[in-house]
Amino acid sequence: MNAPLNPAGTESGEGARSLSGKALAASLREGTRAAVEAAPEAGRVPKLAVVTATDDESSAWYVRSLVSAAGKSGLLHEVVHLGPRASTEEVRDALRGLDEDTSVDGVILQTPLPAGVDARALAEAVPPAKDIDGANPLSLGRLAAGLAAFAPATAEAVIALLDHYEIPLRGARAVVVGRSTVVGKPLAHLLLARDATVTVCHSRTRDLPEVTREADILIAAAGQPGLLTAEHVRPGAIVIDVGTNPTPDGGLTGDVAPGAARVAGALSPVPGGVGPVTTAVLLAHVVRAAREAGIREGLRG
Ligand code: NDP
């Protein structure tokens, strides 16, 4: 067994250090704001577009907070509301329009989508060059092949949080609980690209605690409140909780049970851990997409 990694500042016997994402998110947002302020000199202000086809209230709340954050960073933004009865063709047409619109740099196709639409075809219709949340399977494929691509913002936020706290990834044993295309799989590729030794668990994994106790870095992305308890955590391990599960009182809780903090060396809180970093990464991706579009334009001209 490897010795457990010890993040800077963690002292044994004091419980887990809290890996807040707030300071990192603020500094990423500041970087975006500075880049946007410089943008007029480069020609134009980067723009985010969000396509929604739902009347789901929590989705609407998320889009409002994202657009508000974009506005505070000085980004232009547009929300295309198609309503919960939109067809596959209507959503596809909206995505095509945003692909052709040279003022738009980043496109997000918000979920949930209406029942009956072809979600896979729509993910494929998100323009790859503007796919700032890594929704198009092309982006995941490029990521897996080690090529330049936008990773889903949540997966990238986990890596950014680990880097922020100077947690070494090379050679570390990382266990990811969850294999979705939004979080688990892209995160596994990002960790591999950083030379971690990666295991991915899912609902059919046999003896989950035995596997997760192997982890120097344990990442919970299952969407199951309190799934990972003290028995799943190796003493001193770094635990990143991606889970955002609604509670009856209107709050959020993670996938990691409170008791795990007694064993872990460091633990990211929910809320206030990966979540704010995810939003900040998305906004940074809009600036990156605009920069890459500018480079392509320059090469053409
Ligand atoms: P999905 O439901 O798409 O995937 C969940 C994954 O967890 C699946 O691979 C599933 O396995 C696995 N899983 C479920 N139950 C268990 C279990 N008991 N033991 C082991 N594995 C299990 O969820 P997402 O990936 O979309 O999201 C995961 C969590 O992350 C959610 O709480 C979500 O809200 C949160 N999230 C947070 C974001 C943020 O910004 N902080 C952004 C995106 C998501 P199987 O494949 O076998 O079904």
XYZ file of C-alpha atoms and ligand atoms in Angstrom:
349
model
C 0.000 0.000 0.000
C 1.177 3.542 -0.740
C 1.572 5.962 2.105
C -1.438 8.306 2.169
C -0.906 11.651 0.488
C -0.813 14.511 2.886
C -2.075 17.829 1.472
C -0.242 20.980 2.485
C -1.455 22.119 5.873
C -3.195 18.891 6.904
C -2.268 17.758 10.347
C -3.194 14.312 11.560
C -5.740 14.056 14.349
C -7.519 17.314 13.484
C -10.072 15.859 11.077
C -10.240 16.573 7.375
C -9.041 19.854 5.966
C -11.852 21.557 4.058
C -11.058 22.007 0.360
C -13.273 25.015 -0.304
C -13.633 26.027 -3.938
C -14.570 29.623 -3.234
C -11.158 31.303 -3.419
C -10.224 29.335 -6.541
C -13.550 30.205 -8.188
C -13.042 33.887 -7.375
C -9.560 33.898 -8.886
C -10.761 32.075 -12.036
C -13.623 34.577 -12.397
C -11.160 37.425 -11.959
C -9.011 35.943 -14.756
C -12.081 35.783 -16.987
C -13.057 39.371 -16.184
C -9.537 40.592 -16.982
C -9.537 38.663 -20.271
C -12.944 40.086 -21.197
C -11.810 43.620 -20.376
C -8.917 43.140 -22.775
C -11.264 41.651 -25.379
C -12.524 44.835 -27.094
C -8.960 45.493 -28.189
C -9.003 42.044 -29.731
C -12.178 42.877 -31.643
C -15.224 41.830 -29.634
C -16.578 40.603 -26.294
C -16.918 36.786 -25.903
C -20.472 35.493 -25.743
C -22.163 32.558 -23.996
C -25.403 31.042 -25.314
C -27.586 28.587 -23.368
C -30.352 26.549 -25.007
C -33.124 25.401 -22.665
C -36.131 23.209 -23.444
C -37.665 22.627 -20.031
C -39.768 24.315 -17.374
C -37.858 22.536 -14.607
C -37.407 25.071 -11.806
C -33.972 23.920 -10.599
C -32.692 24.061 -14.188
C -34.111 27.584 -14.563
C -32.423 28.593 -11.288
C -29.087 27.205 -12.552
C -29.352 29.039 -15.883
C -30.208 32.317 -14.123
C -27.204 31.983 -11.810
C -24.897 31.052 -14.702
C -26.038 33.988 -16.830
C -25.727 36.315 -13.858
C -22.148 35.091 -13.252
C -21.382 35.563 -16.965
C -22.717 39.125 -16.802
C -20.610 39.914 -13.715
C -17.535 38.709 -15.617
C -18.438 41.054 -18.483
C -19.355 38.277 -20.930
C -22.223 38.743 -23.363
C -24.934 36.117 -22.977
C -28.107 34.853 -24.556
C -30.650 32.262 -23.401
C -32.700 30.516 -26.098
C -35.879 29.275 -24.377
C -37.613 26.638 -26.469
C -40.088 25.385 -23.871
C -40.741 21.855 -22.579
C -42.569 20.719 -25.735
C -39.713 21.471 -28.150
C -38.986 18.759 -30.726
C -35.599 17.310 -31.623
C -35.691 19.357 -34.854
C -36.426 22.631 -33.036
C -33.552 22.121 -30.610
C -31.252 21.047 -33.436
C -32.207 24.160 -35.455
C -31.414 26.383 -32.475
C -28.006 24.725 -32.083
C -27.345 25.090 -35.817
C -28.216 28.793 -35.617
C -25.788 29.299 -32.737
C -23.104 27.407 -34.651
C -23.499 29.793 -37.600
C -23.666 32.906 -35.387
C -20.076 34.190 -35.292
C -20.890 36.443 -32.303
C -21.460 33.310 -30.143
C -18.387 31.583 -28.716
C -19.717 29.055 -26.184
C -22.887 26.953 -26.340
C -24.517 24.977 -23.529
C -27.426 22.614 -24.146
C -29.149 22.618 -20.775
C -30.695 19.429 -19.357
C -33.246 18.038 -18.751
C -34.479 17.827 -22.335
C -38.127 17.154 -23.247
C -39.251 13.514 -23.053
C -39.093 11.906 -26.467
C -36.345 14.038 -28.015
C -33.243 12.308 -29.328
C -30.804 13.429 -26.616
C -27.854 11.659 -28.233
C -28.426 13.349 -31.604
C -28.726 16.719 -29.861
C -25.480 16.229 -27.947
C -23.862 15.550 -31.334
C -25.402 18.784 -32.650
C -23.582 20.982 -30.109
C -20.888 22.618 -32.276
C -17.542 21.095 -31.146
C -15.635 24.402 -31.354
C -18.228 26.005 -29.046
C -18.812 22.933 -26.834
C -17.668 24.609 -23.614
C -19.250 21.955 -21.353
C -17.937 18.955 -23.282
C -21.407 17.660 -24.195
C -20.608 16.458 -27.720
C -19.230 12.883 -27.748
C -16.511 14.201 -30.088
C -15.173 16.237 -27.170
C -15.047 13.161 -24.918
C -13.395 11.137 -27.685
C -10.752 13.794 -28.244
C -10.164 13.964 -24.492
C -9.729 10.184 -24.367
C -7.269 10.391 -27.276
C -5.239 13.052 -25.490
C -6.191 15.743 -28.043
C -7.222 19.328 -27.306
C -10.900 19.468 -26.329
C -13.239 21.105 -23.886
C -13.702 18.770 -20.901
C -17.016 18.943 -19.077
C -16.597 21.827 -16.638
C -17.274 19.722 -13.531
C -14.574 17.202 -14.401
C -12.087 20.003 -15.074
C -13.153 21.732 -11.838
C -12.136 18.655 -9.833
C -8.637 18.764 -11.345
C -8.437 22.538 -10.804
C -9.389 22.082 -7.137
C -6.751 19.378 -6.632
C -4.133 21.594 -8.323
C -5.183 24.604 -6.253
C -4.409 22.668 -3.063
C -1.189 21.311 -4.606
C -2.263 17.697 -4.301
C 0.107 15.638 -6.442
C -1.578 13.528 -9.114
C 1.369 11.794 -10.755
C 1.490 8.204 -9.569
C -1.384 8.737 -7.121
C -4.103 6.105 -6.886
C -7.350 7.832 -7.859
C -10.731 6.150 -7.518
C -13.727 7.765 -9.225
C -17.178 6.607 -8.086
C -19.480 7.237 -11.065
C -19.035 6.599 -14.800
C -21.316 9.148 -16.443
C -20.189 10.927 -19.598
C -20.670 14.231 -17.753
C -18.410 13.580 -14.772
C -16.934 10.116 -14.146
C -15.563 9.179 -17.580
C -14.062 12.559 -18.553
C -12.585 12.885 -15.082
C -10.934 9.478 -15.415
C -9.316 10.661 -18.677
C -8.149 13.941 -17.132
C -6.619 12.055 -14.196
C -4.925 9.580 -16.555
C -3.515 12.477 -18.561
C -1.941 13.677 -15.310
C -0.362 10.273 -14.677
C -2.657 9.129 -11.865
C -3.500 5.430 -11.645
C -7.256 5.443 -12.118
C -10.045 3.081 -11.104
C -13.650 3.862 -12.069
C -16.493 2.419 -9.960
C -20.220 2.218 -10.693
C -23.405 0.678 -9.396
C -22.252 -2.850 -10.289
C -18.846 -2.575 -8.615
C -18.333 -5.455 -6.203
C -17.254 -4.549 -2.654
C -17.118 -0.786 -3.181
C -15.469 0.004 0.209
C -12.589 -2.343 -0.551
C -11.938 -0.590 -3.873
C -12.365 2.962 -2.580
C -10.056 2.303 0.390
C -7.258 1.874 -2.168
C -7.565 5.562 -3.087
C -5.097 8.305 -2.289
C -7.631 10.531 -4.066
C -11.281 9.481 -3.861
C -13.844 11.259 -6.014
C -17.544 10.780 -5.347
C -19.763 11.455 -8.381
C -22.666 9.043 -7.938
C -25.556 11.338 -7.051
C -26.305 9.224 -3.953
C -26.466 11.225 -0.726
C -24.096 9.880 1.934
C -22.981 6.914 -0.228
C -19.366 7.107 0.918
C -18.881 6.680 4.667
C -15.825 6.401 6.901
C -15.488 2.725 5.928
C -14.913 3.740 2.265
C -12.022 6.094 3.029
C -8.392 5.263 3.629
C -7.043 7.292 6.568
C -5.529 10.526 5.257
C -7.045 10.235 1.757
C -8.104 13.287 -0.238
C -11.857 13.140 -0.872
C -13.579 15.286 -3.504
C -17.357 15.314 -3.296
C -18.972 16.131 -6.649
C -22.471 15.079 -5.544
C -25.108 17.784 -5.422
C -28.231 16.176 -4.035
C -31.222 18.340 -3.072
C -32.354 18.114 0.559
C -35.990 18.461 1.718
C -35.230 21.889 3.238
C -34.122 23.254 -0.154
C -30.384 22.844 0.452
C -27.776 20.571 -1.081
C -25.890 17.586 0.250
C -23.032 15.597 -1.227
C -22.332 11.912 -1.788
C -19.953 11.758 1.187
C -21.378 11.121 4.669
C -20.238 13.502 7.443
C -18.456 10.648 9.305
C -15.942 10.316 6.436
C -14.371 13.609 7.523
C -13.011 11.868 10.643
C -10.885 9.602 8.461
C -10.072 11.695 5.380
C -7.050 13.992 5.260
C -9.004 16.569 3.270
C -12.560 16.816 1.976
C -14.309 19.231 -0.372
C -17.549 20.624 1.075
C -21.002 20.593 -0.530
C -22.018 23.278 -1.223
C -18.945 25.454 -1.715
C -16.479 22.911 -3.111
C -16.589 21.732 -6.730
C -19.798 23.666 -7.562
C -18.496 27.255 -7.649
C -15.347 26.131 -9.475
C -17.496 24.449 -12.144
C -19.283 27.713 -12.970
C -15.988 29.608 -13.057
C -14.452 26.986 -15.385
C -17.438 27.257 -17.754
C -16.974 31.016 -18.038
C -13.238 30.588 -18.588
C -14.082 28.150 -21.390
C -16.102 30.872 -23.166
C -13.006 33.083 -23.250
C -10.873 30.166 -24.443
C -13.377 29.350 -27.205
C -13.371 33.010 -28.307
C -9.585 33.047 -28.365
C -9.460 29.837 -30.429
C -12.114 31.230 -32.816
C -9.985 34.370 -33.197
C -6.938 32.270 -34.022
C -8.904 30.276 -36.640
C -10.250 33.548 -38.092
C -6.720 35.000 -38.198
C -5.447 31.913 -40.004
C -8.253 32.206 -42.568
C -7.746 35.957 -43.066
P -25.445 10.038 -13.218
O -26.705 9.620 -12.536
O -25.453 10.255 -14.688
O -24.320 8.950 -12.907
C -24.156 8.449 -11.626
C -23.066 7.409 -11.646
O -22.909 6.921 -10.313
C -23.385 6.198 -12.526
O -22.225 5.800 -13.224
C -23.815 5.130 -11.531
O -23.497 3.812 -11.910
C -22.995 5.507 -10.304
N -23.661 5.056 -9.092
C -24.930 5.282 -8.704
N -25.191 4.655 -7.534
C -24.053 4.019 -7.179
C -23.684 3.210 -6.083
N -24.559 2.908 -5.099
N -22.435 2.709 -6.038
C -21.540 2.999 -7.011
N -21.828 3.781 -8.095
C -23.072 4.275 -8.173
O -24.957 11.326 -12.447
P -23.940 12.514 -12.908
O -22.634 11.934 -13.247
O -24.615 13.392 -13.859
O -23.827 13.309 -11.542
C -23.269 12.707 -10.389
C -23.428 13.664 -9.229
O -22.677 14.834 -9.511
C -24.868 14.149 -9.001
O -25.072 14.357 -7.613
C -24.917 15.462 -9.719
O -25.894 16.338 -9.179
C -23.525 15.966 -9.422
N -23.046 16.973 -10.380
C -22.472 18.075 -9.846
C -22.005 19.058 -10.643
C -21.299 20.219 -10.018
O -21.046 21.204 -10.678
N -20.920 20.149 -8.743
C -22.212 19.036 -12.109
C -22.694 17.752 -12.606
C -23.142 16.786 -11.737
P -24.141 3.095 -13.228
O -23.413 3.697 -14.395
O -23.843 1.663 -13.019
O -25.603 3.446 -13.205
